[in-house]
Amino acid sequence: TISPGLFPRPSYWESNIKVLGHQELKRETEWQPEKELTEFIDKHEKILFITFGSMPNPEPKLKTKIILEILERNNIPAIINTASGGLVKPDKFNSELIYFVSQISYDWIFPKMYAVIQHGGCGTTHLAIKYGCATMIIPHFMDQFVWDKIISDLGVGPKGVKISRITNKNLEPKVLELLSNKSYKEKCAQIANQIKKEDFIDELYKTIIE
């Protein structure tokens, strides 16, 4: 621990800090879904989306196997994004129940999902809540553990399991809780409505200029 007295205290430490919402860049994408993906979504009413985004891990095949076993054992329809290799598409799986993608627009897919399991990046976490998806985080490192706690404290999903520690035994009950506890979805919808009402543009502009 470093004593504050050892270093001069910058003047900005004395200022009040205010968080002006989550500021997003305007995104334009030409991404279009495959016909098979839209057909899969049309077939299922309550879909779980799973992604580890840009986070790899030392055992992607094992982590995918654990997740697939849970999904298939409980007949849970899911879309799995392999992204940067944290999850992998195996040679054999139940294609009636599970759909794999390697890249996808979160702005397009999240509004169509019931719930999301993800790595806990701040951007992905914001979008999942913004679009009303019950959420569980599988933290990999750094601030992802903080977001995992925030998600749990907000009541929009159960506390997750660290990527290196997931097993069938400790992950399965949390996945089932995420999908069966209606309060997670309801709470997330409430927060999503609050986010839609946020408008900090003028205040943000004044803060930057001043």
Short mmCIF file of C-alpha atoms in Angstrom, two decimals:
data_model
loop_
_atom_site.label_atom_id
_atom_site.label_comp_id
_atom_site.label_asym_id
_atom_site.label_seq_id
_atom_site.Cartn_x
_atom_site.Cartn_y
_atom_site.Cartn_z
CA THR A 1 0.00 0.00 0.00
CA ILE A 2 1.35 3.44 -0.94
CA SER A 3 0.60 6.28 1.43
CA PRO A 4 -1.03 9.26 -0.36
CA GLY A 5 1.32 11.50 1.59
CA LEU A 6 4.31 10.20 -0.36
CA PHE A 7 3.21 11.89 -3.54
CA PRO A 8 1.72 15.29 -4.36
CA ARG A 9 -2.06 15.07 -4.75
CA PRO A 10 -3.09 16.30 -8.23
CA SER A 11 -5.68 19.03 -8.17
CA TYR A 12 -8.14 16.94 -10.20
CA TRP A 13 -8.39 14.50 -7.27
CA GLU A 14 -10.31 17.19 -5.46
CA SER A 15 -12.88 17.47 -8.26
CA ASN A 16 -16.19 15.68 -8.25
CA ILE A 17 -16.45 12.75 -10.66
CA LYS A 18 -19.64 12.07 -12.54
CA VAL A 19 -20.28 9.16 -14.89
CA LEU A 20 -22.25 10.33 -17.91
CA GLY A 21 -23.63 7.01 -19.06
CA HIS A 22 -22.04 4.66 -21.56
CA GLN A 23 -21.07 6.63 -24.65
CA GLU A 24 -21.18 4.61 -27.88
CA LEU A 25 -19.71 5.45 -31.23
CA LYS A 26 -22.16 5.39 -34.11
CA ARG A 27 -21.68 1.99 -35.67
CA GLU A 28 -22.43 1.19 -39.27
CA THR A 29 -22.11 -2.38 -40.40
CA GLU A 30 -22.83 -4.26 -43.57
CA TRP A 31 -23.09 -7.51 -41.64
CA GLN A 32 -25.97 -9.69 -42.81
CA PRO A 33 -27.15 -12.98 -41.26
CA GLU A 34 -27.09 -16.25 -43.13
CA LYS A 35 -30.44 -17.69 -44.07
CA GLU A 36 -29.71 -20.70 -41.86
CA LEU A 37 -29.20 -18.43 -38.85
CA THR A 38 -32.51 -16.62 -39.27
CA GLU A 39 -34.25 -19.96 -39.75
CA PHE A 40 -32.66 -21.25 -36.53
CA ILE A 41 -33.85 -18.18 -34.63
CA ASP A 42 -37.37 -18.53 -36.05
CA LYS A 43 -37.53 -22.14 -34.84
CA HIS A 44 -36.75 -21.39 -31.20
CA GLU A 45 -38.53 -19.15 -28.73
CA LYS A 46 -35.98 -18.80 -25.91
CA ILE A 47 -32.39 -18.73 -27.15
CA LEU A 48 -29.14 -18.40 -25.20
CA PHE A 49 -26.22 -16.58 -26.85
CA ILE A 50 -22.69 -17.54 -25.75
CA THR A 51 -19.50 -15.67 -26.60
CA PHE A 52 -16.06 -15.10 -25.11
CA GLY A 53 -15.38 -12.30 -27.59
CA SER A 54 -11.68 -11.60 -28.05
CA MET A 55 -10.72 -13.74 -25.03
CA PRO A 56 -8.85 -16.98 -25.82
CA ASN A 57 -8.14 -19.64 -23.19
CA PRO A 58 -5.74 -22.59 -22.94
CA GLU A 59 -8.48 -25.22 -23.30
CA PRO A 60 -11.08 -24.04 -25.83
CA LYS A 61 -12.09 -27.59 -26.83
CA LEU A 62 -12.65 -28.61 -23.22
CA LYS A 63 -14.59 -25.44 -22.38
CA THR A 64 -16.78 -25.93 -25.45
CA LYS A 65 -17.37 -29.58 -24.55
CA ILE A 66 -18.53 -28.62 -21.05
CA ILE A 67 -20.94 -26.03 -22.43
CA LEU A 68 -22.31 -28.32 -25.14
CA GLU A 69 -22.96 -31.11 -22.65
CA ILE A 70 -24.96 -28.73 -20.46
CA LEU A 71 -26.96 -27.37 -23.40
CA GLU A 72 -27.75 -30.76 -24.89
CA ARG A 73 -28.57 -32.41 -21.55
CA ASN A 74 -31.10 -29.66 -20.78
CA ASN A 75 -32.39 -29.15 -24.32
CA ILE A 76 -31.34 -25.48 -24.38
CA PRO A 77 -31.24 -23.81 -27.82
CA ALA A 78 -28.13 -21.68 -28.16
CA ILE A 79 -26.04 -19.69 -30.59
CA ILE A 80 -22.30 -19.96 -29.89
CA ASN A 81 -19.86 -17.38 -31.21
CA THR A 82 -16.35 -18.85 -31.57
CA ALA A 83 -14.90 -15.34 -32.17
CA SER A 84 -11.18 -15.29 -31.33
CA GLY A 85 -10.97 -18.96 -30.45
CA GLY A 86 -12.12 -19.06 -26.84
CA LEU A 87 -14.74 -21.54 -28.05
CA VAL A 88 -14.51 -23.91 -31.03
CA LYS A 89 -16.95 -25.63 -33.34
CA PRO A 90 -16.60 -29.41 -32.92
CA ASP A 91 -17.09 -31.95 -35.68
CA LYS A 92 -20.19 -33.39 -34.03
CA PHE A 93 -22.94 -31.58 -32.15
CA ASN A 94 -26.74 -31.28 -32.14
CA SER A 95 -27.29 -28.82 -34.98
CA GLU A 96 -31.04 -28.75 -34.28
CA LEU A 97 -30.29 -27.26 -30.88
CA ILE A 98 -27.04 -25.35 -31.36
CA TYR A 99 -25.85 -22.93 -34.04
CA PHE A 100 -22.21 -21.81 -34.37
CA VAL A 101 -21.03 -18.48 -35.79
CA SER A 102 -17.52 -17.08 -36.06
CA GLN A 103 -18.49 -13.42 -36.17
CA ILE A 104 -21.75 -11.60 -35.67
CA SER A 105 -23.19 -8.17 -34.99
CA TYR A 106 -24.16 -7.94 -31.32
CA ASP A 107 -26.52 -5.07 -32.15
CA TRP A 108 -28.34 -7.42 -34.50
CA ILE A 109 -28.37 -10.60 -32.43
CA PHE A 110 -28.83 -9.42 -28.82
CA PRO A 111 -32.38 -8.04 -29.27
CA LYS A 112 -33.38 -11.51 -30.49
CA MET A 113 -31.87 -13.41 -27.53
CA TYR A 114 -33.37 -14.26 -24.15
CA ALA A 115 -30.06 -14.40 -22.32
CA VAL A 116 -26.32 -14.00 -22.86
CA ILE A 117 -23.32 -15.76 -21.36
CA GLN A 118 -20.17 -13.78 -22.07
CA HIS A 119 -16.65 -12.92 -20.92
CA GLY A 120 -17.44 -9.61 -19.22
CA GLY A 121 -15.96 -7.00 -21.51
CA CYS A 122 -17.48 -3.63 -20.64
CA GLY A 123 -18.86 -3.09 -24.17
CA THR A 124 -20.45 -6.54 -24.41
CA THR A 125 -21.87 -6.19 -20.91
CA HIS A 126 -23.42 -2.82 -21.77
CA LEU A 127 -25.00 -4.11 -24.98
CA ALA A 128 -26.43 -7.21 -23.31
CA ILE A 129 -28.15 -5.05 -20.67
CA LYS A 130 -29.13 -2.38 -23.21
CA TYR A 131 -31.03 -5.01 -25.19
CA GLY A 132 -32.63 -6.59 -22.12
CA CYS A 133 -30.76 -9.90 -22.06
CA ALA A 134 -30.46 -11.73 -18.76
CA THR A 135 -26.70 -12.01 -18.37
CA MET A 136 -24.03 -14.20 -16.84
CA ILE A 137 -20.33 -13.46 -17.05
CA ILE A 138 -17.52 -16.01 -17.26
CA PRO A 139 -14.64 -13.71 -16.27
CA HIS A 140 -11.18 -14.28 -17.74
CA PHE A 141 -9.11 -11.45 -16.24
CA MET A 142 -8.91 -7.88 -14.92
CA ASP A 143 -12.10 -5.78 -14.85
CA GLN A 144 -14.24 -8.71 -15.99
CA PHE A 145 -14.42 -9.88 -12.36
CA VAL A 146 -15.72 -6.44 -11.40
CA TRP A 147 -18.44 -6.58 -14.07
CA ASP A 148 -19.34 -10.09 -12.91
CA LYS A 149 -20.01 -8.74 -9.42
CA ILE A 150 -21.91 -5.72 -10.75
CA ILE A 151 -24.16 -7.94 -12.88
CA SER A 152 -24.92 -10.13 -9.88
CA ASP A 153 -25.49 -7.15 -7.57
CA LEU A 154 -27.86 -5.56 -10.09
CA GLY A 155 -29.92 -8.75 -10.15
CA VAL A 156 -29.76 -9.28 -13.92
CA GLY A 157 -28.03 -12.65 -13.68
CA PRO A 158 -26.24 -15.09 -11.38
CA LYS A 159 -22.59 -14.65 -10.40
CA GLY A 160 -20.45 -16.44 -12.94
CA VAL A 161 -17.51 -18.85 -12.73
CA LYS A 162 -13.93 -18.01 -13.64
CA ILE A 163 -13.04 -19.48 -17.04
CA SER A 164 -10.25 -21.67 -15.63
CA ARG A 165 -12.61 -23.19 -13.05
CA ILE A 166 -15.73 -24.05 -15.03
CA THR A 167 -16.96 -27.62 -14.81
CA ASN A 168 -20.24 -29.33 -15.57
CA LYS A 169 -20.98 -29.42 -11.85
CA ASN A 170 -20.49 -25.72 -11.08
CA LEU A 171 -21.67 -24.20 -14.37
CA GLU A 172 -24.84 -26.18 -15.09
CA PRO A 173 -26.93 -24.92 -12.13
CA LYS A 174 -25.99 -21.34 -12.97
CA VAL A 175 -27.01 -21.72 -16.62
CA LEU A 176 -30.35 -23.19 -15.55
CA GLU A 177 -30.83 -20.38 -13.02
CA LEU A 178 -30.07 -17.76 -15.66
CA LEU A 179 -32.82 -19.14 -17.89
CA SER A 180 -35.42 -20.04 -15.26
CA ASN A 181 -35.28 -17.07 -12.89
CA LYS A 182 -37.69 -14.59 -14.47
CA SER A 183 -36.57 -11.78 -12.18
CA TYR A 184 -33.25 -11.54 -14.06
CA LYS A 185 -35.02 -10.81 -17.34
CA GLU A 186 -37.47 -8.42 -15.69
CA LYS A 187 -34.74 -6.47 -13.91
CA CYS A 188 -32.69 -6.27 -17.08
CA ALA A 189 -35.70 -4.91 -18.97
CA GLN A 190 -36.10 -2.19 -16.34
CA ILE A 191 -32.47 -1.13 -16.65
CA ALA A 192 -32.67 -1.27 -20.45
CA ASN A 193 -35.54 1.21 -20.32
CA GLN A 194 -33.49 3.51 -18.11
CA ILE A 195 -30.58 3.33 -20.56
CA LYS A 196 -32.87 4.29 -23.45
CA LYS A 197 -33.90 7.43 -21.59
CA GLU A 198 -30.32 8.56 -20.92
CA ASP A 199 -29.26 11.70 -22.75
CA PHE A 200 -25.98 13.19 -21.63
CA ILE A 201 -24.89 14.76 -24.92
CA ASP A 202 -25.16 18.40 -23.80
CA GLU A 203 -23.60 17.72 -20.41
CA LEU A 204 -20.82 15.66 -21.95
CA TYR A 205 -20.08 18.43 -24.45
CA LYS A 206 -19.90 21.04 -21.69
CA THR A 207 -17.65 18.82 -19.58
CA ILE A 208 -15.16 18.33 -22.42
CA ILE A 209 -15.15 21.97 -23.54
CA GLU A 210 -14.86 23.38 -20.05
#
